[in-house]
Short mmCIF file of C-alpha atoms in Angstrom, two decimals:
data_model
loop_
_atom_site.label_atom_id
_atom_site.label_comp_id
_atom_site.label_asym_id
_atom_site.label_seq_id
_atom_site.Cartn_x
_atom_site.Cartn_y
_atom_site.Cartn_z
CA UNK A 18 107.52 140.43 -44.95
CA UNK A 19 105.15 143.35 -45.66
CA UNK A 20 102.23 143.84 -44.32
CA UNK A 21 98.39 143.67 -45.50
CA UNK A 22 98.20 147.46 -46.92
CA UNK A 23 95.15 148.01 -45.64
CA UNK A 24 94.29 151.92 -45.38
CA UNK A 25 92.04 152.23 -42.08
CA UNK A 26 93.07 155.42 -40.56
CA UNK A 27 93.07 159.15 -41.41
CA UNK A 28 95.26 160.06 -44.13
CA UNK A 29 98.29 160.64 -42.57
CA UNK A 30 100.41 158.42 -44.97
CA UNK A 31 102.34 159.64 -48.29
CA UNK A 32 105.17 161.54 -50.27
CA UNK A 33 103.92 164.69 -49.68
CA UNK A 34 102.72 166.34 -53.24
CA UNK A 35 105.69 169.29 -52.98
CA UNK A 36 108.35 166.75 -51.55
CA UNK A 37 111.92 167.30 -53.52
CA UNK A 38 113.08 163.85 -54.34
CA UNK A 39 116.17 163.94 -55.81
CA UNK A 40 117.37 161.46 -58.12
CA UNK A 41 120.72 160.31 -55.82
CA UNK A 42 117.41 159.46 -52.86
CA UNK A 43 114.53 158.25 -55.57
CA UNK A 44 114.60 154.66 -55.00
CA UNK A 45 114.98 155.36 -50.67
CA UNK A 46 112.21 157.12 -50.79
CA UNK A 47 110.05 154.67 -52.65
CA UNK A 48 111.58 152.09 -49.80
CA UNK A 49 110.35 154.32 -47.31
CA UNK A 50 106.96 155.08 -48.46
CA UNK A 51 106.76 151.51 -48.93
CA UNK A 52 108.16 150.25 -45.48
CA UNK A 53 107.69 152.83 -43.03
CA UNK A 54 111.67 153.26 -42.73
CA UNK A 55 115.32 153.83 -44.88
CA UNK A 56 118.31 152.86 -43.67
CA UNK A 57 121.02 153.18 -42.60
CA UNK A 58 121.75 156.53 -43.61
CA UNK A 59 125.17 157.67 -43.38
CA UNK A 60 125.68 161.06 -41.65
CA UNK A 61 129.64 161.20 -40.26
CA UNK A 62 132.35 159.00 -40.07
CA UNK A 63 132.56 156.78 -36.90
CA UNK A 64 135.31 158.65 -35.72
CA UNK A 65 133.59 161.92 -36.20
CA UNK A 66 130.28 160.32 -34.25
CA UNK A 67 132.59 159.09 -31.70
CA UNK A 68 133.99 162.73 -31.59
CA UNK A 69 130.76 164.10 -31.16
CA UNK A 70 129.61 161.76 -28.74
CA UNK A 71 132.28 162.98 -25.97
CA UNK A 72 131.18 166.59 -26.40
CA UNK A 73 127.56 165.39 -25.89
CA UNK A 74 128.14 163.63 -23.27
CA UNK A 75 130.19 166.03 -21.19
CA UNK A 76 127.77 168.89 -22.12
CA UNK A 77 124.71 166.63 -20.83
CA UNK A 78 125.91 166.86 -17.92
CA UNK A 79 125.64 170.52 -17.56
CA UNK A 80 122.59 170.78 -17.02
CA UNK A 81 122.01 175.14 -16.73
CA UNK A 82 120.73 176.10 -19.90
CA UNK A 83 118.39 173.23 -20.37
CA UNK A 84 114.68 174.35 -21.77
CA UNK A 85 112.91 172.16 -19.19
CA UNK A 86 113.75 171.79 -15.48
CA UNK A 87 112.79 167.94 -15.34
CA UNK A 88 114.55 164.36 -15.21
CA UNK A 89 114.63 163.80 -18.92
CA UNK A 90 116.68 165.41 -21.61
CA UNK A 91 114.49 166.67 -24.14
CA UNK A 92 115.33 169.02 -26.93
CA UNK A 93 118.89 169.63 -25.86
CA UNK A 94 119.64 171.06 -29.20
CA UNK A 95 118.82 174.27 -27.10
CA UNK A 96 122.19 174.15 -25.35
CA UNK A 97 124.41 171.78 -27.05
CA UNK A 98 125.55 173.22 -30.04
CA UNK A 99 127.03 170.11 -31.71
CA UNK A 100 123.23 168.91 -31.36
CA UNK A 101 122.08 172.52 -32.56
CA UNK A 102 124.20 171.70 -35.77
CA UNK A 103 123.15 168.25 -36.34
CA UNK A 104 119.69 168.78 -36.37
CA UNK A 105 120.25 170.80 -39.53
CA UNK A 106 122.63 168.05 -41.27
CA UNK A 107 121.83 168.37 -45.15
CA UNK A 108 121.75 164.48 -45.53
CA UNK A 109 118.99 164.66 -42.71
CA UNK A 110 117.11 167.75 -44.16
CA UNK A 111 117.30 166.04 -48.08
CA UNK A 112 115.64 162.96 -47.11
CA UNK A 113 113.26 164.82 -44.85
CA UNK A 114 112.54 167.11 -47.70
CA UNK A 115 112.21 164.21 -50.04
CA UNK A 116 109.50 162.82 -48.00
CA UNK A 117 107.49 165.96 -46.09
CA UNK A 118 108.09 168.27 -48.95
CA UNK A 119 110.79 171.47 -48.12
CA UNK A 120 108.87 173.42 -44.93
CA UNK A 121 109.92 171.74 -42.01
CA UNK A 122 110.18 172.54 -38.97
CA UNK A 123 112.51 170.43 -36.00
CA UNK A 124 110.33 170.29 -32.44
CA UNK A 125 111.68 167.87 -30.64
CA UNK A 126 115.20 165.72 -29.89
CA UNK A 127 115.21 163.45 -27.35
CA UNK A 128 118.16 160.57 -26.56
CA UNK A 129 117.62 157.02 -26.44
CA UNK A 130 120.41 155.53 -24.34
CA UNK A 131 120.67 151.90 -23.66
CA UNK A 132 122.68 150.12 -20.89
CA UNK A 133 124.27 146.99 -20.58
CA UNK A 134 121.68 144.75 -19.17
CA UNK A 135 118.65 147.22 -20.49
CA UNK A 136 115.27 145.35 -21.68
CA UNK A 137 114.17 145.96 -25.29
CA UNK A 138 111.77 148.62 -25.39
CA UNK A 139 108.50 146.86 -26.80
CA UNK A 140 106.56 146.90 -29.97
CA UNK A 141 104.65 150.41 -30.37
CA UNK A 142 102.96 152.66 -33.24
CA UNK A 143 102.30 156.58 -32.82
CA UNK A 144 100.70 158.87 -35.19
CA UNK A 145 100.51 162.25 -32.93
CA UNK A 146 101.90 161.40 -29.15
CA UNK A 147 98.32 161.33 -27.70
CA UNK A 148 99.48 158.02 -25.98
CA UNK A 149 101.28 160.33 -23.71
CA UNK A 150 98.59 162.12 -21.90
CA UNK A 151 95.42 161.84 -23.83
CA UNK A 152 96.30 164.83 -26.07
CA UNK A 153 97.57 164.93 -29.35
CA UNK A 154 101.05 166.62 -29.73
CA UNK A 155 101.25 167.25 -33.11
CA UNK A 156 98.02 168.23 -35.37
CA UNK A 157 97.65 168.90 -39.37
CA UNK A 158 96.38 171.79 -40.90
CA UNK A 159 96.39 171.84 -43.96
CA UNK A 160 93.33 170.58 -45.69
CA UNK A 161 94.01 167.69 -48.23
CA UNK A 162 97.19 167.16 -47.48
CA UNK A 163 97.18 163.36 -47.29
CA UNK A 164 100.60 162.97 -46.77
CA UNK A 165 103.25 161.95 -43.74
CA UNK A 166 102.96 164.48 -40.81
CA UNK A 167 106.01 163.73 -38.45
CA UNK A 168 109.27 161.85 -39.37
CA UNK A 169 111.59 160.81 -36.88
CA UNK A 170 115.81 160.33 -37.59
CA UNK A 171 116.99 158.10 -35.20
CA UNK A 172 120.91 158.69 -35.80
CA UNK A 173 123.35 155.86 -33.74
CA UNK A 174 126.39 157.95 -32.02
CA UNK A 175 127.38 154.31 -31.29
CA UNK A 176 127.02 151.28 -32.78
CA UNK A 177 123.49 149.62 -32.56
CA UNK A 178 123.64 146.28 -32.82
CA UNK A 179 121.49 142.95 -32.41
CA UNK A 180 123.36 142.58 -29.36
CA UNK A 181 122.99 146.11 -27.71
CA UNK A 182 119.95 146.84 -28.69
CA UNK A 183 119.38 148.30 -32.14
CA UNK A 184 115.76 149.04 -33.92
CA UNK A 185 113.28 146.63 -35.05
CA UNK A 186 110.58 147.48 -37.43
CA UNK A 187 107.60 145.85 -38.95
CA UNK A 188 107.51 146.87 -42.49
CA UNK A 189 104.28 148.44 -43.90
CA UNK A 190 102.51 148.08 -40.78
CA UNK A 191 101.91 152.14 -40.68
CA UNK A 192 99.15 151.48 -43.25
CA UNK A 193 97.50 150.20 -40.39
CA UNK A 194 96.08 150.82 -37.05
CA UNK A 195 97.36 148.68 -34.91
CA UNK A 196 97.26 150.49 -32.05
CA UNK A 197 95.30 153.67 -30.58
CA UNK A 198 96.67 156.16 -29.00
CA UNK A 199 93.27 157.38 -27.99
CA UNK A 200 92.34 154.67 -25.84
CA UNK A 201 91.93 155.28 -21.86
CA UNK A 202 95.18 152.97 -20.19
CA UNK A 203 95.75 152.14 -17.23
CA UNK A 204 99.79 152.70 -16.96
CA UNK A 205 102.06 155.78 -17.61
CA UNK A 206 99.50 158.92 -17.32
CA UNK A 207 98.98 159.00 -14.04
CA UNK A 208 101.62 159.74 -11.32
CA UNK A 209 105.07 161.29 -11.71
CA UNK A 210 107.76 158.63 -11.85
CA UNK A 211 111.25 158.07 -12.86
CA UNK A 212 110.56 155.95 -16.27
CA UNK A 213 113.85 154.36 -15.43
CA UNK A 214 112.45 152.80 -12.56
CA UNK A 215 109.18 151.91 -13.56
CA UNK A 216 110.32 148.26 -14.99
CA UNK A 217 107.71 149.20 -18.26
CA UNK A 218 108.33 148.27 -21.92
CA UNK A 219 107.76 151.87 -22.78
CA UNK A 220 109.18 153.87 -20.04
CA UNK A 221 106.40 154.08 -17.90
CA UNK A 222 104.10 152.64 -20.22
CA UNK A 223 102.82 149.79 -21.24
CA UNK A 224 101.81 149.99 -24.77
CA UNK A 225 100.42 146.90 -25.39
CA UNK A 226 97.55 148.63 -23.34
CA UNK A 227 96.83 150.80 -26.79
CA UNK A 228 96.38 147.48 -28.58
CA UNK A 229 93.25 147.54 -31.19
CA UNK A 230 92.86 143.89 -30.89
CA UNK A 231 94.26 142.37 -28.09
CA UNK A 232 94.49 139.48 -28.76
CA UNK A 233 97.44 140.21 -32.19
CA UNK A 234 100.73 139.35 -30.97
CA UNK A 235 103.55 140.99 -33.25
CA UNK A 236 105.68 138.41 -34.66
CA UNK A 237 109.54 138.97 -34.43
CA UNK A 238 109.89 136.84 -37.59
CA UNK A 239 108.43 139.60 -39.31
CA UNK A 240 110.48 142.19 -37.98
CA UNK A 241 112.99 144.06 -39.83
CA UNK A 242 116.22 144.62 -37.94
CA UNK A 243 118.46 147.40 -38.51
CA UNK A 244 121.74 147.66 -37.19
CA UNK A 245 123.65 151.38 -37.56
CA UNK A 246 127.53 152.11 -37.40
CA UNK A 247 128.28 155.03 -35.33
CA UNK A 248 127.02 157.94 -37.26
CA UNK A 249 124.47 156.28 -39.15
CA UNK A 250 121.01 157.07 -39.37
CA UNK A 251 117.45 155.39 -39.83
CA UNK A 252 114.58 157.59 -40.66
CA UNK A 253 110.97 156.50 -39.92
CA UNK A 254 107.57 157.51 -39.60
CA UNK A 255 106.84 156.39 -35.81
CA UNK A 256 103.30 155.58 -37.79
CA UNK A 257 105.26 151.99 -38.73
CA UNK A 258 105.32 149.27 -35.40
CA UNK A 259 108.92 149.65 -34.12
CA UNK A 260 110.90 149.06 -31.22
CA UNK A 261 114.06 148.02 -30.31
CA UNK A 262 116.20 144.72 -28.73
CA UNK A 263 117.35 144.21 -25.25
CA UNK A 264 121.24 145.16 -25.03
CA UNK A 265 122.82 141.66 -23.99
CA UNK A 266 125.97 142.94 -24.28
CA UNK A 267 128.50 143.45 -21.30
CA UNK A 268 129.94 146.68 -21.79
CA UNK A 269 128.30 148.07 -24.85
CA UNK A 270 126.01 151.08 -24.07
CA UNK A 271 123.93 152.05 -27.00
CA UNK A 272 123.45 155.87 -27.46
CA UNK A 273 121.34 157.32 -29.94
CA UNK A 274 119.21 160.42 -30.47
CA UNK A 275 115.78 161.38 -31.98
CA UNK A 276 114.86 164.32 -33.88
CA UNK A 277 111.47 164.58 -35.30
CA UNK A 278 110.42 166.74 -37.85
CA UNK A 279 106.73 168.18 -38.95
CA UNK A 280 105.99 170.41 -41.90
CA UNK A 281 105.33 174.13 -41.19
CA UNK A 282 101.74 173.52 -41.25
CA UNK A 283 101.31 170.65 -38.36
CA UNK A 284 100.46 172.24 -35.03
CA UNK A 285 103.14 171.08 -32.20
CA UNK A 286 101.65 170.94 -29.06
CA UNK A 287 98.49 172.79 -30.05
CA UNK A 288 97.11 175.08 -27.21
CA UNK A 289 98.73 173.85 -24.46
CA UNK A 290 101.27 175.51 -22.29
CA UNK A 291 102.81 171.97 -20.90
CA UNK A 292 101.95 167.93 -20.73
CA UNK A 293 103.30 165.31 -19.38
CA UNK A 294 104.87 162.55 -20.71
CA UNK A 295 106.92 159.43 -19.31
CA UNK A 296 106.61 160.29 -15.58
CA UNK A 297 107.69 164.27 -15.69
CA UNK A 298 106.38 167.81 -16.62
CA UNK A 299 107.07 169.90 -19.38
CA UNK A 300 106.50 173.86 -18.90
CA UNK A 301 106.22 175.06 -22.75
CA UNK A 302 106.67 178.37 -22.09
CA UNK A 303 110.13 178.45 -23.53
CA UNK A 304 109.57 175.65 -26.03
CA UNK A 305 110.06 176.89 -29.71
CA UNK A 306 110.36 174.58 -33.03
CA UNK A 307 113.51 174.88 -35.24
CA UNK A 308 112.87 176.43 -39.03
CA UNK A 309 115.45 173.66 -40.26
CA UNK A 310 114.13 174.20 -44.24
CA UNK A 311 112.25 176.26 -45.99
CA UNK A 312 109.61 178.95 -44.87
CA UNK A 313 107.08 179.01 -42.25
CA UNK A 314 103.53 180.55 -44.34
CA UNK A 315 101.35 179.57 -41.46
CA UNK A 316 102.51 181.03 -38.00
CA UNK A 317 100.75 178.32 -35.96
CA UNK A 318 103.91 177.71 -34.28
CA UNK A 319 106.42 179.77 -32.45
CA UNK A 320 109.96 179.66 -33.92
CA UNK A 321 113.50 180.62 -32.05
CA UNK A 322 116.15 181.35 -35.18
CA UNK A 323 119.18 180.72 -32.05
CA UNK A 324 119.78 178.23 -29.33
CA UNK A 325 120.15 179.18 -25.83
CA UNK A 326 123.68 180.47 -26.10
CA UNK A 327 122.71 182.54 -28.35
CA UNK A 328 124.27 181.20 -31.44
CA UNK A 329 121.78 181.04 -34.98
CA UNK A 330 120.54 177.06 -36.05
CA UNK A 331 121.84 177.09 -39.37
CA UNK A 332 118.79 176.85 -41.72
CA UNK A 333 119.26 175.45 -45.52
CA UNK B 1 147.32 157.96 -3.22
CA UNK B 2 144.71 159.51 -4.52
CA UNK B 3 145.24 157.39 -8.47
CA UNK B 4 145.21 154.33 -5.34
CA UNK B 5 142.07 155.21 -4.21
CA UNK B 6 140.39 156.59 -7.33
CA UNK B 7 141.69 153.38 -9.35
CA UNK B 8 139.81 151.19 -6.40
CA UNK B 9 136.29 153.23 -6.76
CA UNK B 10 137.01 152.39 -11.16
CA UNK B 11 137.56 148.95 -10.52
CA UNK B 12 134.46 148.64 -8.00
CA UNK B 13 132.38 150.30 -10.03
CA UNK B 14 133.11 148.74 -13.39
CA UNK B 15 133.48 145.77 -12.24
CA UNK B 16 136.63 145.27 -14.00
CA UNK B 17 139.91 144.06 -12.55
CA UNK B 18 142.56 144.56 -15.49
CA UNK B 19 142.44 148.03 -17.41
CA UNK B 20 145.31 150.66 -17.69
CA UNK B 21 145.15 153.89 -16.36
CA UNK B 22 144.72 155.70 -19.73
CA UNK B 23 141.97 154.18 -20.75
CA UNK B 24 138.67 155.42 -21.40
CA UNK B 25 135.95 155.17 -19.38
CA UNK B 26 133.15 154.58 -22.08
CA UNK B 27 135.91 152.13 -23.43
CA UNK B 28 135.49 150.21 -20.62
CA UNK B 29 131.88 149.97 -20.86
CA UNK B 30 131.27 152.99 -18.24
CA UNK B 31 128.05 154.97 -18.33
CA UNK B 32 126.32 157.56 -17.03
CA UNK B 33 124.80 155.79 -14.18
CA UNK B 34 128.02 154.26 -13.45
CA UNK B 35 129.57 157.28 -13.39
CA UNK B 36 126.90 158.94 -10.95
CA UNK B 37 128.34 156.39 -8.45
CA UNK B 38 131.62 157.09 -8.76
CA UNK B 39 131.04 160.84 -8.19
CA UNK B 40 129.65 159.66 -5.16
CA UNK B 41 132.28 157.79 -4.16
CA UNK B 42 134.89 159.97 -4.37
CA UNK B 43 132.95 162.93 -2.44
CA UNK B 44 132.61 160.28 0.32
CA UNK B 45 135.97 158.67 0.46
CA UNK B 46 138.15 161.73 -1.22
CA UNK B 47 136.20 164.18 -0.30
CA UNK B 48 136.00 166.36 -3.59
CA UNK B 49 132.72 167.38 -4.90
CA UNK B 50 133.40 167.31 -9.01
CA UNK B 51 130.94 167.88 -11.02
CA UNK B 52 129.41 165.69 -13.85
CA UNK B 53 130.55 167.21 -16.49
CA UNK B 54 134.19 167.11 -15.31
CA UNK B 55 134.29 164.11 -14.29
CA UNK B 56 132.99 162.96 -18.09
CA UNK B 57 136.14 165.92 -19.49
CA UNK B 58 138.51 163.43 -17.39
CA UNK B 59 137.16 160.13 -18.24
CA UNK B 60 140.71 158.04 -17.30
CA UNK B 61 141.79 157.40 -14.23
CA UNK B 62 145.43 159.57 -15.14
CA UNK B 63 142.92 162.25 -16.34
CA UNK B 64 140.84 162.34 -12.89
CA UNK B 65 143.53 161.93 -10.59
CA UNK B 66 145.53 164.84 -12.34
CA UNK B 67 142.24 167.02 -11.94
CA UNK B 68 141.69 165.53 -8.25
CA UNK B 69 145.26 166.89 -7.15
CA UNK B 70 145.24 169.99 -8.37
CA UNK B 71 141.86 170.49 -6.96
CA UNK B 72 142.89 169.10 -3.32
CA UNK B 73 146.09 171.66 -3.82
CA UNK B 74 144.32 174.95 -5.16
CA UNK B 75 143.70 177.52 -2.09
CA UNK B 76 140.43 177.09 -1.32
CA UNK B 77 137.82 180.10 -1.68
CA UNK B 78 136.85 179.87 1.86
CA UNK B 79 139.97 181.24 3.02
CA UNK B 80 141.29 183.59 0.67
CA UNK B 81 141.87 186.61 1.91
CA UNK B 82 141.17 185.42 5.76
#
């Protein structure tokens, strides 16, 4: 079911008026403008995800070249150079261009692992990450622009499934605000905490604390589920209420990673030199966004052409 | 002895009674915070410090016990040239 498409927000929603559709992607896009979401996208074979998923997960664990020096895993396409390749796949980068036109720039990849016995993470909506500690992560520019600001590929290394825990959407809800990321909440902001710990639907949070009306309930029988073979994708605007199912299963761990994309003229993490988010600290002095596409004509953002081993991020 | 003891720590851990000893570890529904306890384990009861990322290069138990032995046999750095 689609939601009411009622526009009460700043205009943060569109096909952006350079994006380069082409014809093989036309009718995904319209989906996604639409919906919120497309998928699944297929990015490698599930023997080449499964592949890739051993190298990621033995180079996790080395831990020495990481950007930040904290308890989560963010942006490890700094030191793991199958992730410093995939963030630049050209199915990723042609729907991304498609959407946010062809400047864009990759700041941040984060994993989204999911163990046997793990809760589902709850319903949430986020239009710049100011749920995190009051300030707004991401910020547009560019006047008139009216148009998507941050896309998120959410690509399965494993299979996600109903019964481990795959995504759940709510289809058109990012024409509306549902929730505000502005409001003052009681729950995740505060101390430092493992989020693992914390027993949270949001890893440390609670977002049903950024409710507009508290008293809407999102119905599951709305929900769109979407279940991914191993190295399939679904790409979404984190604007559109999503969240994922518990993993019932026994032995299935679910393992998937983020990467979120602005175009060149957003402002990621505007002024600040760290925040915090889910319990820990970032220090941004080393953080840098990744020129995946096109050209940067604004310089509001620094931009590292290599990873931390030194080797280039291969731009299209 | 030392496939004996790592095999016991696996099936502990895992909970998991039947599973040959080239199987994979992920396979078998292992993950990371599984395998955090079985690095713990075997410093405590083996006495071999291995590192995470080893331990995930060796995810069997032939593959671990190969890498345990050789480790428990190499000359330590303490002593060399004592």
């Amino acid at each position: 079911m689609v939601l009411a498409q009622t526009k009460d927000f700043s205009a943060t929603i569109g096909i952006a008026s350079n994006a380069a559709i082409t014809d093989d992607i036309r009718d995904d896009i319209t989906k996604f403008e639409r919906d919120g979401f497309i998928g699944p996208v297929k990015l490698y074979e599930p023997r080449e995800a499964a592949e890739l998923l051993r190298e990621i997960r033995i180079k996790t664990q080395n831990r020495s070249k990481m950007l930040y020096q904290n308890g989560l895993d963010y942006d490890r396409h700094f030191d793991i150079p199958e992730l410093s390749r995939h963030i630049c796949h050209p199915t990723v980068l042609k729907y991304i261009a498609g959407i946010l036109g062809p400047d864009i720039l990759l700041w941040r990849t984060e994993y989204f692992q999911k163990v046997p016995g793990s809760a589902g993470t709850e319903w949430h909506q986020v239009r710049d990450y100011s749920y995190t500690d009051g300030h707004p992560l991401i910020v547009p520019t560019k006047t008139g622009w009216n148009a998507f600001i941050d896309l998120t590929v959410w690509t399965a290394f494993t299979p996600a499934t109903k019964t481990n825990g795959c995504m759940r959407f709510l289809p058109g809800s990012h024409y509306k605000n549902f929730y505000d990321e502005k409001k003052q909440v009681q729950t995740g902001r505060s101390d430092h905490y493992k989020h693992t710990e914390t027993g949270t639907g949001f890893f440390g949070y609670r977002f049903s604390e950024f409710k507009t009306d508290p008293n809407w309930e999102p119905q599951d029988s709305d929900a769109a589920v979407v279940e991914l073979k191993a190295g399939e994708a679904v790409i979404f605007t984190a604007s559109c209420v999503h969240g994922s199912l518990p993993n019932t299963s026994k032995r299935e761990t679910r393992l998937a990673l983020s990467s979120r994309y602005v175009p060149t003229h957003v402002r990621v993490y505007p002024g600040m030199t760290s925040y915090t988010a889910h319990g820990e600290t970032f220090d941004l002095s080393t953080f840098a966004s990744v020129l995946v596409s096109g050209r940067d004509e604004y310089g509001h953002n620094h931009i590292r052409p290599t990873n931390n081993l030194g080797q280039p991020f291969v731009v299209f | 002895m030392v496939k004996h003891a790592i095999r016991k720590i696996w099936t502990d851990e895992l909970e998991l009674q039947e599973f040959s000893d080239d199987e994979d570890f992920f396979s078998l529904g292992g993950h990371s915070l599984v395998m955090t306890k079985i690095q713990l384990r075997i410093k405590r009861e083996i006495g071999l410090a291995i590192p995470m990322d080893d331990l995930f290069r060796h995810a069997t138990i032939n593959g671990i016990s190969d890498y345990v032995a050789a480790r428990l046999s190499a000359p330590s750095l303490n002593t060399a040239g004592a």
